[in-house]
mmCIF file of C-alpha atoms and ligand atoms in Angstrom:
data_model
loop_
_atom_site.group_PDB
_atom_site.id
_atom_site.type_symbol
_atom_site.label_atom_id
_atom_site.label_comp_id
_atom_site.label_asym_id
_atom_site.label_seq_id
_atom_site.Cartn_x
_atom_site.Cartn_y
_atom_site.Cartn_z
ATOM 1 C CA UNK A 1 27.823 50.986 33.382
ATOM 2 C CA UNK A 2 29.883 48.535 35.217
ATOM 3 C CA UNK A 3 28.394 46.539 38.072
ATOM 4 C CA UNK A 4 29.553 44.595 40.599
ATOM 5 C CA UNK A 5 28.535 41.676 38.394
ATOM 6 C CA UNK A 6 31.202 42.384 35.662
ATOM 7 C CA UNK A 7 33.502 43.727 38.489
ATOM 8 C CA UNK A 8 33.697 40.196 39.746
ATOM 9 C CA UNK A 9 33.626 38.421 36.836
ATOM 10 C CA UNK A 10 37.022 39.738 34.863
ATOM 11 C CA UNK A 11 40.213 38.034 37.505
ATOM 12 C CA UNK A 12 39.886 34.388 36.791
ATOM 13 C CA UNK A 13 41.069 33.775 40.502
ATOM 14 C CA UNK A 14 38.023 36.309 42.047
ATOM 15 C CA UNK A 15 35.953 33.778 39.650
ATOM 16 C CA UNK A 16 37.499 30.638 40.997
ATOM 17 C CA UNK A 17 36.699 32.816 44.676
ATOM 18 C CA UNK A 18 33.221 33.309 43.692
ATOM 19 C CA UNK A 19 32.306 29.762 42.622
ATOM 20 C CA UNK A 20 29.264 28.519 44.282
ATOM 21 C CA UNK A 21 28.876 24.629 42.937
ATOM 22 C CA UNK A 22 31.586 22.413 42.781
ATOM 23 C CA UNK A 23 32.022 19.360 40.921
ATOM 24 C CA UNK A 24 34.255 16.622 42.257
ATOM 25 C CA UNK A 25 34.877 12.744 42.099
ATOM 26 C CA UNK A 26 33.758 11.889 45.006
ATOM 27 C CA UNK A 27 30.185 12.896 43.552
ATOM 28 C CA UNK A 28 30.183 10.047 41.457
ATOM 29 C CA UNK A 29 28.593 6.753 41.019
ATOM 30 C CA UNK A 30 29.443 4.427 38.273
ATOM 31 C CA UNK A 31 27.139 1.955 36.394
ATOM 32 C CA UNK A 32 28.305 -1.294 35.535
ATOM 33 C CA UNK A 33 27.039 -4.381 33.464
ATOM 34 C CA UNK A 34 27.913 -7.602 34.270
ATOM 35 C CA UNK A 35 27.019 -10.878 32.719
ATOM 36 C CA UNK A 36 28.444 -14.678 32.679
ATOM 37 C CA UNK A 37 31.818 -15.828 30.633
ATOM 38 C CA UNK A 38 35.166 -14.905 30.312
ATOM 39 C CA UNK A 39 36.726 -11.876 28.554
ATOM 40 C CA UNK A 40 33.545 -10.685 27.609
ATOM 41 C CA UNK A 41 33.132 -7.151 27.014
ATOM 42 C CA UNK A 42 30.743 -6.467 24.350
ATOM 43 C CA UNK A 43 29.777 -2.862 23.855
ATOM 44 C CA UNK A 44 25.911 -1.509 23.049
ATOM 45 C CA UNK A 45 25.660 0.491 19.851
ATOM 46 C CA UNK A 46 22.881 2.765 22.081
ATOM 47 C CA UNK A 47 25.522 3.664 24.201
ATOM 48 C CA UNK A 48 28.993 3.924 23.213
ATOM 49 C CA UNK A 49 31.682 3.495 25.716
ATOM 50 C CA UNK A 50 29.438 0.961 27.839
ATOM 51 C CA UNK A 51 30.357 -2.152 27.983
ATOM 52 C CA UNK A 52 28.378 -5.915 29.209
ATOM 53 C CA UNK A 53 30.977 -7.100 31.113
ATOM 54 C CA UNK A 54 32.113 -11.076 32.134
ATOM 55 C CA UNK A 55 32.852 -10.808 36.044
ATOM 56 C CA UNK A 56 37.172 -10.680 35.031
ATOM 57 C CA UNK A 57 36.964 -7.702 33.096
ATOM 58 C CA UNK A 58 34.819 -5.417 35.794
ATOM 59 C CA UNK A 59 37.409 -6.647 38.072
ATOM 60 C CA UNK A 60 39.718 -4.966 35.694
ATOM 61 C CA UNK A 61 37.606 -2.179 35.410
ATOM 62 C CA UNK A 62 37.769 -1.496 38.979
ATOM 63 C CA UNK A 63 41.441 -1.264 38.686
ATOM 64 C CA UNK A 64 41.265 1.370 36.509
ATOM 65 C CA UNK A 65 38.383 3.431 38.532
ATOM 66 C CA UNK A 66 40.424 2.789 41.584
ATOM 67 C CA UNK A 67 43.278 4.942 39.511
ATOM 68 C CA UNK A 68 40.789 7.457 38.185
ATOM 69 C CA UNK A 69 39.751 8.208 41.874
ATOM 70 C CA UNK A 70 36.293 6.652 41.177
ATOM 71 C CA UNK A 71 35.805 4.892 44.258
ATOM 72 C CA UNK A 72 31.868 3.655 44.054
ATOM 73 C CA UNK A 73 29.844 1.633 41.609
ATOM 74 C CA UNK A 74 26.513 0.344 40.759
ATOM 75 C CA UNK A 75 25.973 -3.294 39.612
ATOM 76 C CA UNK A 76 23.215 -4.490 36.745
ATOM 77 C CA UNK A 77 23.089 -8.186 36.489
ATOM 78 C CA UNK A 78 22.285 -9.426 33.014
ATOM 79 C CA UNK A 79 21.171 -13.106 34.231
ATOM 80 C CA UNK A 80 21.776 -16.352 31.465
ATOM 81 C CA UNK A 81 18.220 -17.158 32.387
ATOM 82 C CA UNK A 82 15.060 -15.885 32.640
ATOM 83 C CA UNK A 83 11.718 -16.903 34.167
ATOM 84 C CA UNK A 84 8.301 -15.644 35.256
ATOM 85 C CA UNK A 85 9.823 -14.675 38.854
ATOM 86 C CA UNK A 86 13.327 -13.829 38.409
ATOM 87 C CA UNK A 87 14.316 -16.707 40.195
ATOM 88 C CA UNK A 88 18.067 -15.978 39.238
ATOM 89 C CA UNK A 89 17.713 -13.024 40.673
ATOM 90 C CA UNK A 90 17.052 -14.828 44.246
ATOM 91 C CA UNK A 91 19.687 -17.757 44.153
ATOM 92 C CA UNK A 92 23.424 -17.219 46.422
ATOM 93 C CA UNK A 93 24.959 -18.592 43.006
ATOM 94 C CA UNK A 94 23.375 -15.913 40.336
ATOM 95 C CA UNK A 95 25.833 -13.498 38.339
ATOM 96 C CA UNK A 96 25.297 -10.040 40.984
ATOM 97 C CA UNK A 97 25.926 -12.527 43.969
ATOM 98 C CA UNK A 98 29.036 -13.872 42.329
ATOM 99 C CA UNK A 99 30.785 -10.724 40.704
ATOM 100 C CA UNK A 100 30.199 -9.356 43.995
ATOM 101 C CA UNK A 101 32.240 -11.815 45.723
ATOM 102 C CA UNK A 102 34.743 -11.654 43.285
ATOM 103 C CA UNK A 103 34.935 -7.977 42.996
ATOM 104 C CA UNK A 104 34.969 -7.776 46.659
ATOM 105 C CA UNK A 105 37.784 -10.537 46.987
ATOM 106 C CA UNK A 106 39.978 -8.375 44.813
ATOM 107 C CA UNK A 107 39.022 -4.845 45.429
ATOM 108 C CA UNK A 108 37.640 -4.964 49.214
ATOM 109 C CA UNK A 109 37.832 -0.954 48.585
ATOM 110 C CA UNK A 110 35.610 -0.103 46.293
ATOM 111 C CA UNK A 111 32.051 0.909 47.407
ATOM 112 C CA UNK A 112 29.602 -1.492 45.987
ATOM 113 C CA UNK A 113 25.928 -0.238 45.212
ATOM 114 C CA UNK A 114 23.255 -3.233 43.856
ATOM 115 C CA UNK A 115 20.429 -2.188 41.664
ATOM 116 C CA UNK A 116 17.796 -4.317 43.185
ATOM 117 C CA UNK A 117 14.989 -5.267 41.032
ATOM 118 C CA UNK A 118 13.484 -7.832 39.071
ATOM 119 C CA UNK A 119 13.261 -6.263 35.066
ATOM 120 C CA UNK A 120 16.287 -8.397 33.859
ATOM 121 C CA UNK A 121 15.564 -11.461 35.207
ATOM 122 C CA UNK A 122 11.919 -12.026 34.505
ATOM 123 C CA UNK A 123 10.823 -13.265 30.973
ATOM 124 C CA UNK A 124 8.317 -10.738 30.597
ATOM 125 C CA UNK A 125 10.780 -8.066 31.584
ATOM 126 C CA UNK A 126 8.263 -6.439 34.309
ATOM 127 C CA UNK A 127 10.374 -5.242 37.568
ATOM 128 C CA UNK A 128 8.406 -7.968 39.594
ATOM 129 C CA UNK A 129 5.983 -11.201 39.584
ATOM 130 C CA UNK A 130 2.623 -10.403 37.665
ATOM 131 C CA UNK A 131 -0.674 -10.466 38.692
ATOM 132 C CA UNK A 132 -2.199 -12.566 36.247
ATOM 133 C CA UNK A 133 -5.728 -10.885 36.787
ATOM 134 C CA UNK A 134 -4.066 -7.163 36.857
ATOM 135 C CA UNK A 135 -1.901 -7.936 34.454
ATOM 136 C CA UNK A 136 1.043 -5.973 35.615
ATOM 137 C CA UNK A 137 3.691 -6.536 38.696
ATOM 138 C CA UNK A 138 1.962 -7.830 41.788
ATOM 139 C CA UNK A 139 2.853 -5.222 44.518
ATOM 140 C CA UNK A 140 3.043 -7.640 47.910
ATOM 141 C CA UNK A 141 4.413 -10.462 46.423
ATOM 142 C CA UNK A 142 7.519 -8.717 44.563
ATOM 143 C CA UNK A 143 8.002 -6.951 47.898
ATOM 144 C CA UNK A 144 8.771 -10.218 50.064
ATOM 145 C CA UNK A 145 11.405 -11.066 46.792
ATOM 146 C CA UNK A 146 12.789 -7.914 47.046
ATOM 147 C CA UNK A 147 13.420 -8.577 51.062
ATOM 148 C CA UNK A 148 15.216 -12.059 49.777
ATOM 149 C CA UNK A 149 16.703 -10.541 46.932
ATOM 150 C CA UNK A 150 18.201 -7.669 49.418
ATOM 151 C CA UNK A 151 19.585 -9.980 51.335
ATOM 152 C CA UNK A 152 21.332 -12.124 49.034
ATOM 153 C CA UNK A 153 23.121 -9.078 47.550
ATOM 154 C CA UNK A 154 24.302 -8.394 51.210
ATOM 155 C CA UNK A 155 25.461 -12.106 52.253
ATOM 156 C CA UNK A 156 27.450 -11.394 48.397
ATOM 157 C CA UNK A 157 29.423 -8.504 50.250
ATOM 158 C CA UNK A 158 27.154 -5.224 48.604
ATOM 159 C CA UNK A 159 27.537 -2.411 50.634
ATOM 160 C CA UNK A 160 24.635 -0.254 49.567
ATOM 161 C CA UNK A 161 20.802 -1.595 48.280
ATOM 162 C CA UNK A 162 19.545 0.206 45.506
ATOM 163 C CA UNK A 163 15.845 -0.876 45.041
ATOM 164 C CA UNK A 164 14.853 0.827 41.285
ATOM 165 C CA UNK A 165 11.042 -0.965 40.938
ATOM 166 C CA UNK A 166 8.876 1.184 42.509
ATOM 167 C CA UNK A 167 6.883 -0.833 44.700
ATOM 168 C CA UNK A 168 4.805 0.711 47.245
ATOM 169 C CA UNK A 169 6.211 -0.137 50.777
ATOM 170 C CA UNK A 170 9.874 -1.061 49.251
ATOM 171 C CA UNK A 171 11.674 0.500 51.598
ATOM 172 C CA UNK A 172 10.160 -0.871 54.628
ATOM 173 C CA UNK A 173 9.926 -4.367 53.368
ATOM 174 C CA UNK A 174 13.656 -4.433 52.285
ATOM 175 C CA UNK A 175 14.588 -2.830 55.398
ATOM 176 C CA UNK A 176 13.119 -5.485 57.678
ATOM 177 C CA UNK A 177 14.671 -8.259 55.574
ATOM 178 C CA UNK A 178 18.137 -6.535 56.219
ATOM 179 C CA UNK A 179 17.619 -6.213 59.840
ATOM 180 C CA UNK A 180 16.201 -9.964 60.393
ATOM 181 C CA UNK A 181 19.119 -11.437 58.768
ATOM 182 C CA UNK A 182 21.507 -8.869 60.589
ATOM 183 C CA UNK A 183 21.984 -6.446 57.805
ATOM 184 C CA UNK A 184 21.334 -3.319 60.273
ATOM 185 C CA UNK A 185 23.978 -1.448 59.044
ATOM 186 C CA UNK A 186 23.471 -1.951 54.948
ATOM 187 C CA UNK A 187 22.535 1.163 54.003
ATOM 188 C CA UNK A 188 19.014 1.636 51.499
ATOM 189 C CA UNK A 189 19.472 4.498 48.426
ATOM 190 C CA UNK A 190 15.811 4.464 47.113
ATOM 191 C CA UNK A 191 14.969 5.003 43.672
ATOM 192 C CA UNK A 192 12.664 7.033 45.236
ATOM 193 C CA UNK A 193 11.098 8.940 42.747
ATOM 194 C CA UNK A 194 11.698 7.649 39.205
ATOM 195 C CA UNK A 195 9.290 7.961 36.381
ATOM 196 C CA UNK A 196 7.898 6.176 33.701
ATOM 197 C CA UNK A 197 10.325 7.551 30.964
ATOM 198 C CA UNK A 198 11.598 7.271 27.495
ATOM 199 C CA UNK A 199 15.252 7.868 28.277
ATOM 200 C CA UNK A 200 15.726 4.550 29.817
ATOM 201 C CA UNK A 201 15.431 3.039 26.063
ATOM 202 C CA UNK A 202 19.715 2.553 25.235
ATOM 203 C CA UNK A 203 19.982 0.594 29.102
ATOM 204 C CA UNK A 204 17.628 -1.411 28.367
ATOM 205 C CA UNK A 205 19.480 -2.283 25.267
ATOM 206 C CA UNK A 206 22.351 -3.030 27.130
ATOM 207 C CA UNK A 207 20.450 -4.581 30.324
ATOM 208 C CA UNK A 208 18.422 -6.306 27.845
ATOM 209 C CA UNK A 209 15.399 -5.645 30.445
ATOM 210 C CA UNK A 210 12.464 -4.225 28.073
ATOM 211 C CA UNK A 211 9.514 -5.115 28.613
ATOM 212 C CA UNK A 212 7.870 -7.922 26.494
ATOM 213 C CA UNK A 213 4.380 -5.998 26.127
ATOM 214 C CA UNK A 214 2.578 -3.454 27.728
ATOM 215 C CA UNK A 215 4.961 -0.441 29.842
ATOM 216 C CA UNK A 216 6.029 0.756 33.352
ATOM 217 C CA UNK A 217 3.433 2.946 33.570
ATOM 218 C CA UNK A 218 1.442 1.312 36.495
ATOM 219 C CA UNK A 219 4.443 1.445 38.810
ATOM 220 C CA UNK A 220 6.683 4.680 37.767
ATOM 221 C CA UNK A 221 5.603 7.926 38.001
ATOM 222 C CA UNK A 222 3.957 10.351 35.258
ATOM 223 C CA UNK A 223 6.384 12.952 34.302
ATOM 224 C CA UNK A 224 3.730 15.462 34.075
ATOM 225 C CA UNK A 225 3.316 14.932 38.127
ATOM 226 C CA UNK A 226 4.986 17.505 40.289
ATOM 227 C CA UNK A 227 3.498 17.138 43.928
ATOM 228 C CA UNK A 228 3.070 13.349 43.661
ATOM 229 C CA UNK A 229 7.124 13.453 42.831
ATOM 230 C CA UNK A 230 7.661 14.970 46.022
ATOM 231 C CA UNK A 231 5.486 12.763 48.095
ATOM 232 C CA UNK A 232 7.167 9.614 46.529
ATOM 233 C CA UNK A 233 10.222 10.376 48.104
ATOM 234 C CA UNK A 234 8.854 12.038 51.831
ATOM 235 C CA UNK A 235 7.194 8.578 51.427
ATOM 236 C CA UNK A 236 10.574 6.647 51.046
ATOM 237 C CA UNK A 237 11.939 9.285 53.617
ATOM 238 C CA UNK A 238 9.321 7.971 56.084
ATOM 239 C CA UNK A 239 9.712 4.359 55.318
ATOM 240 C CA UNK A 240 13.284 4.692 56.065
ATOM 241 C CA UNK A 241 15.893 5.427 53.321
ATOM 242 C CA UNK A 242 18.916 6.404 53.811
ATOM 243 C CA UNK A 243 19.329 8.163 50.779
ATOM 244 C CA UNK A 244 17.006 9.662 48.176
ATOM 245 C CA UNK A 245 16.640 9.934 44.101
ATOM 246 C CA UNK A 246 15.422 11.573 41.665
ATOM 247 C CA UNK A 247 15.407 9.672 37.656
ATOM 248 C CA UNK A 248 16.063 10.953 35.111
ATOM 249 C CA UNK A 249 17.856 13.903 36.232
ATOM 250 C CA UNK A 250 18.096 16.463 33.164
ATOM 251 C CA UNK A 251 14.228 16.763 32.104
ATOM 252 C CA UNK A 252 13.924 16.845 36.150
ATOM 253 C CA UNK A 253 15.661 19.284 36.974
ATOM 254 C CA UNK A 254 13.204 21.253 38.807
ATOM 255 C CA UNK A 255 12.027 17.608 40.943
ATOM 256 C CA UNK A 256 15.604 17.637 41.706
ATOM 257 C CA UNK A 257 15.702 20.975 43.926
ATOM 258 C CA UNK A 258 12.171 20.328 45.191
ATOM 259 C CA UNK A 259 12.871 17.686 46.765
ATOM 260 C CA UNK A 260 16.204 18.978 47.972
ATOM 261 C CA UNK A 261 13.991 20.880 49.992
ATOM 262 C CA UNK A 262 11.306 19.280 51.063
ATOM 263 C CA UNK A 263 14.048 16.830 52.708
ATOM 264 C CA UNK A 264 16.708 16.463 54.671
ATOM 265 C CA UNK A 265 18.253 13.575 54.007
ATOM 266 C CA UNK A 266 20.782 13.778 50.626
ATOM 267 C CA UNK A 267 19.627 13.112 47.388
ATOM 268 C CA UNK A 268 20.977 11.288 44.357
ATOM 269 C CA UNK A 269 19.901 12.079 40.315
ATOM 270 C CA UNK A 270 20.763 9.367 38.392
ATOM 271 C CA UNK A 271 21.870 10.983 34.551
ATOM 272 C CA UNK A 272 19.991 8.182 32.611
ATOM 273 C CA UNK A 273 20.820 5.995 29.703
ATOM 274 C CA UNK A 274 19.362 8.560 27.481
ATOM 275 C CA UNK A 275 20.800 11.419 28.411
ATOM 276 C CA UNK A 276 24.296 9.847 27.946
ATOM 277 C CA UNK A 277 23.800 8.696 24.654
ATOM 278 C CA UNK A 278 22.450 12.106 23.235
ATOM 279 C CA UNK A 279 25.340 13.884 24.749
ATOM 280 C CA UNK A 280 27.388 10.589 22.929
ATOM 281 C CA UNK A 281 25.488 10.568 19.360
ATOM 282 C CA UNK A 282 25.907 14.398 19.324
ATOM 283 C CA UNK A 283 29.765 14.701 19.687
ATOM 284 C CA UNK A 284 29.857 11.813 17.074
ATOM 285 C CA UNK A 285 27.755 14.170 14.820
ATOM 286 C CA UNK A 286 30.498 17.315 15.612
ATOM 287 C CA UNK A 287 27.492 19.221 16.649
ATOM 288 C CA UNK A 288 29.125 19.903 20.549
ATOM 289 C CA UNK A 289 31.781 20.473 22.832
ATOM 290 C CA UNK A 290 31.138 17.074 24.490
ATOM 291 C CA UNK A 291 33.399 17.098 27.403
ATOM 292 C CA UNK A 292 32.189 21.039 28.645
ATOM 293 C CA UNK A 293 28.431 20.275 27.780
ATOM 294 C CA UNK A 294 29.247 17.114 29.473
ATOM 295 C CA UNK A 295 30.990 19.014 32.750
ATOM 296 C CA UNK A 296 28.225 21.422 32.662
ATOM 297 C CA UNK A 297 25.239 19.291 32.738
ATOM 298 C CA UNK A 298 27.290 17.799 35.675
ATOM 299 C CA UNK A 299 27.634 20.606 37.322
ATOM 300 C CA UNK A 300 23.600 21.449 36.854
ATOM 301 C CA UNK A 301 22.799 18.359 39.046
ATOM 302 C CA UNK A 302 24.587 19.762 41.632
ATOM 303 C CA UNK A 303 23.554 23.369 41.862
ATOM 304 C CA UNK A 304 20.097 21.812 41.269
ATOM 305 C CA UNK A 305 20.505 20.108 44.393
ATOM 306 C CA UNK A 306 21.993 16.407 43.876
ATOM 307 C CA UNK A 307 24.753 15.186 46.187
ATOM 308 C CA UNK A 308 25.662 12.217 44.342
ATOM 309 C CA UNK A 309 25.065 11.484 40.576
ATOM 310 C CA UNK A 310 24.892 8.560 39.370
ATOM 311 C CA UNK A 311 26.482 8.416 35.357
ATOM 312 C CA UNK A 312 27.860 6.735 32.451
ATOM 313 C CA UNK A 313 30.225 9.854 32.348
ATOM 314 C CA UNK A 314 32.036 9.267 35.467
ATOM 315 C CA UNK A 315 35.346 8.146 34.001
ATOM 316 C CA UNK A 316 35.607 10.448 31.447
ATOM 317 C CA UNK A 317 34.684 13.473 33.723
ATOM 318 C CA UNK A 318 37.300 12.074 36.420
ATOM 319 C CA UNK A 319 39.724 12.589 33.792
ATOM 320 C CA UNK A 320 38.986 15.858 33.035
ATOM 321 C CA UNK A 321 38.299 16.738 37.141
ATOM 322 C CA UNK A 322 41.739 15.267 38.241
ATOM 323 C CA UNK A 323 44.060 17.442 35.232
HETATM 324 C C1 PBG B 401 15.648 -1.185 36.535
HETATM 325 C C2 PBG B 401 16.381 0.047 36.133
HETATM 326 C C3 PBG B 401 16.249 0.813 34.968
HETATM 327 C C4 PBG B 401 17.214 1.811 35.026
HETATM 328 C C5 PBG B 401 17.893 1.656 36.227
HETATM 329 N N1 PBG B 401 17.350 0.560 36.904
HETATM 330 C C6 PBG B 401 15.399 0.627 33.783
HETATM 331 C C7 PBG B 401 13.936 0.755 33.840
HETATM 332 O O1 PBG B 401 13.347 1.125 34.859
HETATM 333 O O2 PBG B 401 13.352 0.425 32.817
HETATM 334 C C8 PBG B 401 17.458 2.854 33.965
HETATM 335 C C9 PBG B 401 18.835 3.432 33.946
HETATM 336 C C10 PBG B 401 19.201 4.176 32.723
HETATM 337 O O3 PBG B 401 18.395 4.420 31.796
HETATM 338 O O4 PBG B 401 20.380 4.537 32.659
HETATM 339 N N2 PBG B 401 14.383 -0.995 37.045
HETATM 340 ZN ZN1 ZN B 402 12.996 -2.904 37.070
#
């Protein structure tokens, strides 16, 4: 026997012919931390190769992502101060306003994407302000300081809003807080359907954003919840987003390319915290081929359906894309 599947699979070049998912910088979206000081760059034992960063050194960094080809980011404020509110989180002088500036003042080309939430700035670490009777994040009142919060990121210079909390009506509410302080054409990615997981544990190491007691459960999503995945997003889709996401990515695989086509707007998966550091830990441990398990779980996002992927791996697979 010899098909027309082995037929086409033995000249490397007919292979190259026959590839159907590609894999290329420009799908990439790179997380950075950024806290107060000078020459600070302190890396996480849960996740090596990530660094905290003082604003100076990500404007470093972007001088080296600017020569890897890596031409967008996302920015995670790690605030000196905390409160019940997030208050830093809401002030024209707090550390994602400022490195913004400052990264835009020296690199006016690189793409700047703002996590917008409220986890690392609040002392309880919840992604909004509680509801003292509830007991968890007060859905209304977190949505008008998301609006402010929104538009302090875009007076900073941030191209892109990335709200992560999953607050009913987000979108909207953010959306009209752009528009009324004429931020029409700031763009929204929604963290539109992100669930209540255990791979976030090694960012919130480094974001130091983990909950004081109690868990996300009450705002993201069950894993076990298919349907309700898809209606998250349509939801976010209705609302207004420009651009959809799935998170985690490699346990949702399957959310990924049902939502790809229940929609069509494109669609972000965001390779988590976790998944990095497994993929990390196990090289360490000589147990795989880190850089092609690395390009191949890449690669999965895409054929699963992701146009953009947001990862921890986007330098070193840049390296690897561009030899
Ligand atoms: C903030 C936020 C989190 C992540 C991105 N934005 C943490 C969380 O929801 O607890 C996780 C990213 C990662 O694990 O890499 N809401
Ligand atoms: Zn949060």
């Amino acid at each position: 026997m010899f098909t027309r599947f082995r037929r086409r699979r033995l000249n490397p070049i007919l292979r190259d012919l026959l590839t159907e998912t590609t894999l290329s910088i420009n799908d990439f979206i790179y997380p950075l931390f950024v806290r107060s000081g000078k020459e600070v760059k302190n890396e996480v034992a849960s996740m090596p190769g990530v660094y905290q960063m003082s604003i100076d050194e990500v404007v470093k960094e972007c001088g080296e992502l600017k020569s890897l080809g890596i031409k967008s980011i996302i920015l995670f404020g790690i605030p000196d101060v905390k409160d019940s509110v997030g208050s830093e989180a809401l002030c024209e002088h707090g550390i994602i306003a400022t490195a913004l500036r400052e990264i835009k003042a020296a690199h006016p080309d690189i793409f700047i994407t703002t996590d917008l939430c409220f986890c690392e700035y609040t002392d309880h670490g919840h992604c909004g302000v509680l509801d003292p009777v509830l007991e968890t994040v007060d859905n209304d009142i977190t949505l008008k300081n998301l609006g402010l919060q929104a538009v302090v990121h875009a007076k900073a210079g941030a191209d892109m809003i990335a709200p992560s909390g999953m607050m009913d009506g987000m979108i909207i509410a953010i959306r009209e807080a752009l528009d009324e302080a004429g931020f029409k054409h700031i763009p929204i990615m929604s963290y539109s359907t992100k669930f209540a997981s255990a791979y976030y544990g090694p960012f919130r190491d480094v974001a130091e954003s983990a909950p004081s007691f109690g868990d996300r459960r009450s705002y993201q999503m069950n894993p076990a919840n298919r349907r309700e995945a898809i209606l998250e997003s349509l939801e976010d889709e209705k609302e207004g987003a420009d651009i959809l996401m799935v998170k985690p990515a490699l346990a949702y695989m399957d959310i990924i390319r049902d939502i790809k086509e229940a929609s069509r707007l494109p669609l972000a998966a965001y390779n988590v915290s976790g998944e990095y550091s497994m993929l990390k830990m196990a090289a360490k441990a000589g147990v795989i081929d880190y850089e092609r398990v690395m390009l191949e779980t890449l690669l999965g996002f895409k054929r699963a359906g992701a146009d953009i992927i947001i990862t921890y791996h986007a330098k070193e697979a840049a390296k690897l894309l561009q030899s």
